[in-house]
């Protein structure tokens, strides 16, 4: 695979095909980023013609090499490669309609839009961290199915922006620690950032930094094909991940503008493109690639078909059960029988009625689920004993050279954890879940957004979910976090009230292929409220009447999580005053909003006084209580004290709920 | 200052005073983190008795050394030091009531609660990054007022957690790049994280990593006072920032539990504390520090008084105007006359009525403001030409060894930028503002939360504020961000509709001493709507009637930013159908919520149909439109296309607004 592809086109011609497609598409779109595709055209040409294992006609082949354009603004590099190598969904019309409505060629590469985007990139640092997840998933699949089934590299093109972002440190230290030797980062070392020379803002010795994190490193001329090839070949044989610093000239090929920040993010203009054509002896019209160059590229795109067929042959020789397991997990289908375990768990809880924190209920649920669903991969950002995310089935933990386990010690790297989980999910074969405190969802939110934008099944276990965590104080007490999560599209946010709802939330999350799920879980113990077993998943409706009013309902009390039992207390206080209230448990707003208008009206109680209670920000609750209702919750930051004292101090009490209702009757 | 303080207490006794206060307070509170204070007691004792320049009786002395307990969970270290050295607000009752409601000794150190907390810490990585801001502020003040006025060190105690967080990479690379040689990080290298041995999740060579970022490094035994002292003395003379890796035993002094993660975050228990007392030959009752030890510590706490007096002497010899300028800026008071410049700007805009993007209006406003307010310090996370944050008055940019300028190239380090700005603001003397795209406020949100929790005047310039940014597509189009910012307590979120509102927003933000302000600014051009000059700051009311209905109001159209002009168009469409609508511009929800009930009712229009329009998430708008109104906005992610096509595609149009109103009449 390291031999040159036989063709009559030169390397320079093939690289220039990328350059001119990028220039022309960006010029036509009147916006875009030519500097990176032009600067990295030589590196990409060597990588894709000599090394990348892929088959353009089978873009979802499980054992293909993964390619992550972490510097996603250089999207025309990816689109050019896709068109040139012959992906069916990237014809020349797509290139001509770069950045236009209804076309796949978005400003930044979007997973699911173009079949050669293994992940969505653009927000800097996300791609390189996804790549850690890809490389780890490969190692984990190899440990399970052998190198005949999983044996691929993960290549990353990253720019200075990716490497300056903090998340990149989390990525490279984790990759180095886990010795993910099939991860190869090609750094576009062009000395230019948007403000100007990178010397304006950084003096890092990147190779030394990566070496300190356990990486192999190399420095090359990023325009010399043989240096590029030698470095990649060496990296493929390294026993650790490799950084290749590719010294490049941004916008190479633009004779007057190259080497400057001016070529980073704006069209070159007709004059400069003409000058580039002249300088490169490229007489072809815009969007025209001469036949011999296109043929050479198409040969590179079909080169992997032989390997794919060989792989399919190896897959077919696996034992039927093993093969079925591989296909099932790779396609994201859940195993038979897991929902029976869910039902048994729910029935047991309803019968035994434990008083446990929902974080503990989550652990109990995860014990059941990880035992039934072997592709679930747990982890925590160094809060395992607090998040209670580890289970017997997940043992042993994953470590360097030992990838058969199912638990990842992500370290104190929340943002990295989330982006690595995205990579695990995107790769196929695994369903990742990871824990931290709810407040530290703020740290990982940009990566959670990517889970949501890419509609990935990633599960976020977010414990210590309110002032109920007590003494750790306002730095650790989430107030606004829940609103941000709820405002994030494609994201299910669960705040279960007891162990039954906790398991129901996991059931919904596992069945949901359209995005991530978040579980806001209490530190403090909560009573079991769902004391009558039902095989229906009530949490799947988002909200439901937990206890109806005696007689005609006058008041609807809406609550989530730890405050549902508080609402039940308020209901009793109201009953003592002759006021009839229903208590609605509302574990998931997003699911409730999807119910029929009739169901929603029935639950919320048309014409009833509505009071919501949640020991988090009041922001957003007006959606359900309207202008006339009340919201009992937090409007400022918390404090450091035992939880019961805090609830009293901030007026989140049954009395306050009852009083708010009475004041509105 | 490097000579030992003469006293009759031994180093071991003084360090043990920290250890036992920490053990006892955490035991009494039944929660807390003894491991770090016990492990770092020796380092802290050497630092505070031999090096730290401070005067416990004058905690706000401007030229004191700053101390940042980045590993904020070890708060009992700070509280012990505060009590021992004699801070008035940290008496023994505060120690005895650690983590209790109404006391200053919160679970994590809170700025403004205890006078020896230079910043709030706990969320890992924030403190070490604030410290970059402290060190930079010192260098900037020294460049302005000379070393006689600003000449202090910034010491940081950081744990593995701080160094594993991505933000720490942003901090150390910026500090190394800017050669902030008075920043000294003491790393509690105890090989333990919460999950267990740090080898579970990291293999970094931290010294090599810091060296790669331009730092000096040293490795010492963190329990050997002379090694500690030598390393600190060397660090103070280095020409670059210094990392001192202090090899320690977590929980040192707990004979059975030390060296294990079990001592990190839970009380030791009575038996272990008794064993610790026996082992240390510490016969004193809980919370009792023997007189000779307390006297030695108090001597350390008052040692700096002489230096402080000398500094005050130097300050008094400055020219009156210079001294006044120092005091004014240090105390956060604005200069005379700046508001006249605001008025002139507003009058000019209303007269000239330019059609400009609010990001450009922001630049114009900043030109005026930075010229009038010399303590304003600009910057951008490598989007200077897009955020338009640089001004003539801010030139030249700050660089290593050149700190007289007023513009910081933060690099692609959004999170770091925000936390550095917190440090600049906390230090005193400066008002920082920094730019990035609104979507990347997601990256910096955890640090913005700290701005808000600490009530710091930090200004966030957030451009490209909606799908109106166009072709860059959904990765760059903020949807949910605005809801998160609005849900963050103590934070003013402005989305101005034109250049007048932009300047008014800055005026409010500069006058606000109670937290940060965010400015969501358009990429695209917007017409001037405030065409009649008024000296009143209408934006300060949060929302106001921009155009009243002709005759009796039937409909209220609520809008922000770029959608206000769209609402005006909708008003015309309604008028053409005989429906009378008012348009309310609503640049800041938080300020509107503070207005009187009568004003709010008048603006919103009691009994009117209400339709809100904003090209961002609809989440939260029910607070103003209730259950019967409509919200025209985004409920999913955007797309890549020219802005006008996106508005039409997503139905954010004057027609849609008018139709929503008509449907509700």
mmCIF file of N, CA and C in Angstrom, chain A residues 36 40 43-44 47-48 51-52 65-72 77-78 81 118-136 152-163 168 171-172 175 180-189 210 215 220 228 232 235-236 241-246 423:
data_model
loop_
_atom_site.group_PDB
_atom_site.id
_atom_site.type_symbol
_atom_site.label_atom_id
_atom_site.label_comp_id
_atom_site.label_asym_id
_atom_site.label_seq_id
_atom_site.Cartn_x
_atom_site.Cartn_y
_atom_site.Cartn_z
ATOM 1 N N UNK A 36 -5.825 26.745 3.666
ATOM 2 C CA UNK A 36 -5.481 25.419 4.153
ATOM 3 C C UNK A 36 -5.493 24.353 3.050
ATOM 4 N N UNK A 40 -2.084 22.396 2.251
ATOM 5 C CA UNK A 40 -1.969 20.979 2.611
ATOM 6 C C UNK A 40 -2.267 20.060 1.430
ATOM 7 N N UNK A 43 0.393 17.262 1.099
ATOM 8 C CA UNK A 43 0.270 16.236 2.147
ATOM 9 C C UNK A 43 -0.933 15.338 1.868
ATOM 10 N N UNK A 44 -2.063 15.961 1.544
ATOM 11 C CA UNK A 44 -3.277 15.178 1.310
ATOM 12 C C UNK A 44 -3.125 14.269 0.097
ATOM 13 N N UNK A 47 -1.029 11.328 1.140
ATOM 14 C CA UNK A 47 -1.795 10.466 2.048
ATOM 15 C C UNK A 47 -2.838 9.653 1.282
ATOM 16 N N UNK A 48 -3.592 10.315 0.436
ATOM 17 C CA UNK A 48 -4.710 9.626 -0.220
ATOM 18 C C UNK A 48 -4.281 8.753 -1.393
ATOM 19 N N UNK A 51 -1.428 5.967 0.900
ATOM 20 C CA UNK A 51 -1.604 5.331 2.202
ATOM 21 C C UNK A 51 -3.045 5.033 2.581
ATOM 22 N N UNK A 52 -3.909 5.993 2.417
ATOM 23 C CA UNK A 52 -5.271 5.862 2.944
ATOM 24 C C UNK A 52 -5.914 4.583 2.428
ATOM 25 N N UNK A 65 -9.626 3.253 6.819
ATOM 26 C CA UNK A 65 -8.924 4.259 7.595
ATOM 27 C C UNK A 65 -9.857 5.450 7.802
ATOM 28 N N UNK A 66 -9.736 6.045 8.964
ATOM 29 C CA UNK A 66 -10.520 7.246 9.211
ATOM 30 C C UNK A 66 -9.680 8.483 8.908
ATOM 31 N N UNK A 67 -10.346 9.487 8.372
ATOM 32 C CA UNK A 67 -9.665 10.751 8.055
ATOM 33 C C UNK A 67 -10.445 11.883 8.695
ATOM 34 N N UNK A 68 -9.778 12.643 9.522
ATOM 35 C CA UNK A 68 -10.417 13.737 10.253
ATOM 36 C C UNK A 68 -9.771 15.054 9.838
ATOM 37 N N UNK A 69 -10.564 15.876 9.206
ATOM 38 C CA UNK A 69 -10.081 17.213 8.848
ATOM 39 C C UNK A 69 -10.377 18.136 10.034
ATOM 40 N N UNK A 70 -9.495 18.057 11.027
ATOM 41 C CA UNK A 70 -9.779 18.802 12.262
ATOM 42 C C UNK A 70 -9.857 20.296 11.992
ATOM 43 N N UNK A 71 -9.045 20.762 11.078
ATOM 44 C CA UNK A 71 -9.125 22.163 10.646
ATOM 45 C C UNK A 71 -10.260 22.277 9.631
ATOM 46 N N UNK A 72 -11.487 22.181 10.127
ATOM 47 C CA UNK A 72 -12.647 21.980 9.259
ATOM 48 C C UNK A 72 -12.950 23.120 8.314
ATOM 49 N N UNK A 77 -10.779 21.035 0.924
ATOM 50 C CA UNK A 77 -9.826 19.929 0.795
ATOM 51 C C UNK A 77 -10.579 18.607 0.783
ATOM 52 N N UNK A 78 -11.493 18.465 1.724
ATOM 53 C CA UNK A 78 -12.251 17.210 1.837
ATOM 54 C C UNK A 78 -13.177 17.027 0.634
ATOM 55 N N UNK A 81 -11.142 16.125 -2.406
ATOM 56 C CA UNK A 81 -10.728 14.723 -2.330
ATOM 57 C C UNK A 81 -11.899 13.795 -2.630
ATOM 58 N N UNK A 118 -15.954 11.736 8.123
ATOM 59 C CA UNK A 118 -16.105 10.797 9.229
ATOM 60 C C UNK A 118 -16.607 11.480 10.489
ATOM 61 N N UNK A 119 -16.506 12.782 10.504
ATOM 62 C CA UNK A 119 -17.039 13.555 11.620
ATOM 63 C C UNK A 119 -17.241 14.987 11.146
ATOM 64 N N UNK A 120 -18.039 15.719 11.891
ATOM 65 C CA UNK A 120 -18.236 17.146 11.616
ATOM 66 C C UNK A 120 -17.131 17.934 12.291
ATOM 67 N N UNK A 121 -16.518 18.822 11.538
ATOM 68 C CA UNK A 121 -15.464 19.639 12.129
ATOM 69 C C UNK A 121 -15.664 21.104 11.783
ATOM 70 N N UNK A 122 -14.928 21.925 12.466
ATOM 71 C CA UNK A 122 -15.063 23.368 12.314
ATOM 72 C C UNK A 122 -14.767 24.029 13.645
ATOM 73 N N UNK A 123 -15.518 23.680 14.683
ATOM 74 C CA UNK A 123 -15.137 24.147 16.018
ATOM 75 C C UNK A 123 -13.782 23.524 16.368
ATOM 76 N N UNK A 124 -12.799 24.351 16.533
ATOM 77 C CA UNK A 124 -11.415 23.849 16.548
ATOM 78 C C UNK A 124 -11.144 22.957 17.756
ATOM 79 N N UNK A 125 -10.341 21.947 17.508
ATOM 80 C CA UNK A 125 -9.961 21.004 18.550
ATOM 81 C C UNK A 125 -10.887 19.812 18.666
ATOM 82 N N UNK A 126 -12.103 19.922 18.137
ATOM 83 C CA UNK A 126 -13.045 18.803 18.256
ATOM 84 C C UNK A 126 -12.572 17.604 17.428
ATOM 85 N N UNK A 127 -12.136 17.864 16.203
ATOM 86 C CA UNK A 127 -11.791 16.769 15.308
ATOM 87 C C UNK A 127 -10.636 15.936 15.831
ATOM 88 N N UNK A 128 -9.590 16.580 16.266
ATOM 89 C CA UNK A 128 -8.425 15.832 16.749
ATOM 90 C C UNK A 128 -8.817 14.988 17.969
ATOM 91 N N UNK A 129 -9.796 15.449 18.705
ATOM 92 C CA UNK A 129 -10.224 14.696 19.885
ATOM 93 C C UNK A 129 -11.179 13.574 19.491
ATOM 94 N N UNK A 130 -12.041 13.814 18.540
ATOM 95 C CA UNK A 130 -12.830 12.710 17.962
ATOM 96 C C UNK A 130 -11.897 11.600 17.495
ATOM 97 N N UNK A 131 -10.775 12.012 16.910
ATOM 98 C CA UNK A 131 -9.842 11.029 16.353
ATOM 99 C C UNK A 131 -9.296 10.095 17.430
ATOM 100 N N UNK A 132 -9.138 10.608 18.635
ATOM 101 C CA UNK A 132 -8.727 9.729 19.741
ATOM 102 C C UNK A 132 -9.789 8.651 19.945
ATOM 103 N N UNK A 133 -11.034 9.047 19.839
ATOM 104 C CA UNK A 133 -12.110 8.065 19.942
ATOM 105 C C UNK A 133 -12.097 7.058 18.802
ATOM 106 N N UNK A 134 -11.818 7.517 17.599
ATOM 107 C CA UNK A 134 -11.705 6.593 16.465
ATOM 108 C C UNK A 134 -10.586 5.590 16.694
ATOM 109 N N UNK A 135 -9.434 6.110 17.099
ATOM 110 C CA UNK A 135 -8.275 5.225 17.275
ATOM 111 C C UNK A 135 -8.508 4.246 18.422
ATOM 112 N N UNK A 136 -9.155 4.738 19.469
ATOM 113 C CA UNK A 136 -9.453 3.855 20.593
ATOM 114 C C UNK A 136 -10.480 2.796 20.199
ATOM 115 N N UNK A 152 -7.136 -0.480 11.209
ATOM 116 C CA UNK A 152 -7.065 0.732 10.391
ATOM 117 C C UNK A 152 -6.442 1.895 11.156
ATOM 118 N N UNK A 153 -5.986 2.834 10.397
ATOM 119 C CA UNK A 153 -5.357 4.023 10.951
ATOM 120 C C UNK A 153 -6.393 5.148 11.059
ATOM 121 N N UNK A 154 -6.052 6.113 11.906
ATOM 122 C CA UNK A 154 -6.832 7.345 11.980
ATOM 123 C C UNK A 154 -5.880 8.501 11.691
ATOM 124 N N UNK A 155 -6.117 9.165 10.584
ATOM 125 C CA UNK A 155 -5.288 10.302 10.175
ATOM 126 C C UNK A 155 -6.029 11.603 10.470
ATOM 127 N N UNK A 156 -5.281 12.563 10.931
ATOM 128 C CA UNK A 156 -5.850 13.863 11.277
ATOM 129 C C UNK A 156 -5.039 14.954 10.592
ATOM 130 N N UNK A 157 -5.734 15.879 9.974
ATOM 131 C CA UNK A 157 -5.058 17.124 9.587
ATOM 132 C C UNK A 157 -5.518 18.208 10.557
ATOM 133 N N UNK A 158 -4.540 18.762 11.253
ATOM 134 C CA UNK A 158 -4.839 19.777 12.262
ATOM 135 C C UNK A 158 -4.032 21.027 11.985
ATOM 136 N N UNK A 159 -4.610 22.150 12.339
ATOM 137 C CA UNK A 159 -3.905 23.419 12.181
ATOM 138 C C UNK A 159 -3.461 23.977 13.520
ATOM 139 N N UNK A 160 -2.873 25.145 13.483
ATOM 140 C CA UNK A 160 -2.462 25.787 14.728
ATOM 141 C C UNK A 160 -3.650 26.012 15.649
ATOM 142 N N UNK A 161 -4.795 26.321 15.046
ATOM 143 C CA UNK A 161 -5.974 26.563 15.873
ATOM 144 C C UNK A 161 -6.323 25.352 16.708
ATOM 145 N N UNK A 162 -6.346 24.187 16.081
ATOM 146 C CA UNK A 162 -6.667 22.974 16.829
ATOM 147 C C UNK A 162 -5.673 22.750 17.964
ATOM 148 N N UNK A 163 -4.401 23.012 17.685
ATOM 149 C CA UNK A 163 -3.388 22.719 18.697
ATOM 150 C C UNK A 163 -3.325 23.771 19.798
ATOM 151 N N UNK A 168 -7.200 20.127 22.825
ATOM 152 C CA UNK A 168 -6.180 19.321 22.160
ATOM 153 C C UNK A 168 -5.207 18.725 23.173
ATOM 154 N N UNK A 171 -6.796 15.707 24.449
ATOM 155 C CA UNK A 171 -6.756 14.660 23.424
ATOM 156 C C UNK A 171 -5.390 14.001 23.352
ATOM 157 N N UNK A 172 -4.356 14.826 23.261
ATOM 158 C CA UNK A 172 -3.041 14.225 23.009
ATOM 159 C C UNK A 172 -2.505 13.516 24.245
ATOM 160 N N UNK A 175 -4.360 10.165 24.297
ATOM 161 C CA UNK A 175 -3.870 9.287 23.229
ATOM 162 C C UNK A 175 -2.474 8.766 23.543
ATOM 163 N N UNK A 180 -2.094 4.992 21.619
ATOM 164 C CA UNK A 180 -2.927 4.750 20.431
ATOM 165 C C UNK A 180 -2.057 4.971 19.195
ATOM 166 N N UNK A 181 -1.271 3.956 18.873
ATOM 167 C CA UNK A 181 -0.200 4.117 17.896
ATOM 168 C C UNK A 181 -0.702 4.193 16.459
ATOM 169 N N UNK A 182 -1.986 3.958 16.260
ATOM 170 C CA UNK A 182 -2.506 4.089 14.897
ATOM 171 C C UNK A 182 -3.111 5.461 14.632
ATOM 172 N N UNK A 183 -2.877 6.371 15.554
ATOM 173 C CA UNK A 183 -3.327 7.747 15.357
ATOM 174 C C UNK A 183 -2.148 8.575 14.841
ATOM 175 N N UNK A 184 -2.363 9.240 13.735
ATOM 176 C CA UNK A 184 -1.298 10.013 13.085
ATOM 177 C C UNK A 184 -1.829 11.407 12.787
ATOM 178 N N UNK A 185 -1.190 12.400 13.386
ATOM 179 C CA UNK A 185 -1.624 13.783 13.195
ATOM 180 C C UNK A 185 -0.655 14.493 12.266
ATOM 181 N N UNK A 186 -1.217 15.048 11.220
ATOM 182 C CA UNK A 186 -0.454 15.843 10.259
ATOM 183 C C UNK A 186 -0.756 17.305 10.542
ATOM 184 N N UNK A 187 0.225 17.958 11.137
ATOM 185 C CA UNK A 187 0.020 19.348 11.561
ATOM 186 C C UNK A 187 0.429 20.295 10.442
ATOM 187 N N UNK A 188 -0.515 21.132 10.049
ATOM 188 C CA UNK A 188 -0.296 22.138 9.002
ATOM 189 C C UNK A 188 0.461 23.315 9.631
ATOM 190 N N UNK A 189 1.756 23.169 9.685
ATOM 191 C CA UNK A 189 2.613 24.128 10.389
ATOM 192 C C UNK A 189 2.972 25.258 9.437
ATOM 193 N N UNK A 210 4.271 17.360 22.245
ATOM 194 C CA UNK A 210 3.697 16.040 21.947
ATOM 195 C C UNK A 210 4.593 14.944 22.517
ATOM 196 N N UNK A 215 4.204 10.973 22.546
ATOM 197 C CA UNK A 215 4.049 10.807 21.114
ATOM 198 C C UNK A 215 5.410 10.729 20.420
ATOM 199 N N UNK A 220 8.886 17.775 8.851
ATOM 200 C CA UNK A 220 9.151 17.611 7.419
ATOM 201 C C UNK A 220 8.779 18.866 6.648
ATOM 202 N N UNK A 228 7.093 13.579 2.940
ATOM 203 C CA UNK A 228 5.746 13.289 3.475
ATOM 204 C C UNK A 228 5.546 11.776 3.558
ATOM 205 N N UNK A 232 5.041 9.448 6.983
ATOM 206 C CA UNK A 232 3.815 8.675 7.228
ATOM 207 C C UNK A 232 4.158 7.198 7.373
ATOM 208 N N UNK A 235 5.500 6.660 10.761
ATOM 209 C CA UNK A 235 4.458 6.810 11.781
ATOM 210 C C UNK A 235 3.604 5.547 11.887
ATOM 211 N N UNK A 236 3.347 4.917 10.738
ATOM 212 C CA UNK A 236 2.524 3.708 10.740
ATOM 213 C C UNK A 236 3.209 2.575 11.484
ATOM 214 N N UNK A 241 1.413 7.074 19.232
ATOM 215 C CA UNK A 241 0.845 7.990 18.230
ATOM 216 C C UNK A 241 1.927 8.935 17.731
ATOM 217 N N UNK A 242 1.712 9.458 16.536
ATOM 218 C CA UNK A 242 2.752 10.286 15.902
ATOM 219 C C UNK A 242 2.205 11.633 15.469
ATOM 220 N N UNK A 243 2.989 12.658 15.778
ATOM 221 C CA UNK A 243 2.763 13.990 15.215
ATOM 222 C C UNK A 243 3.773 14.227 14.106
ATOM 223 N N UNK A 244 3.269 14.591 12.952
ATOM 224 C CA UNK A 244 4.157 15.004 11.865
ATOM 225 C C UNK A 244 3.949 16.492 11.625
ATOM 226 N N UNK A 245 4.970 17.260 11.963
ATOM 227 C CA UNK A 245 4.898 18.709 11.740
ATOM 228 C C UNK A 245 5.246 18.971 10.283
ATOM 229 N N UNK A 246 4.259 19.372 9.518
ATOM 230 C CA UNK A 246 4.443 19.591 8.083
ATOM 231 C C UNK A 246 4.612 21.092 7.853
ATOM 232 N N UNK A 423 -16.225 10.355 19.060
ATOM 233 C CA UNK A 423 -15.448 9.519 18.152
ATOM 234 C C UNK A 423 -15.803 8.038 18.294
#
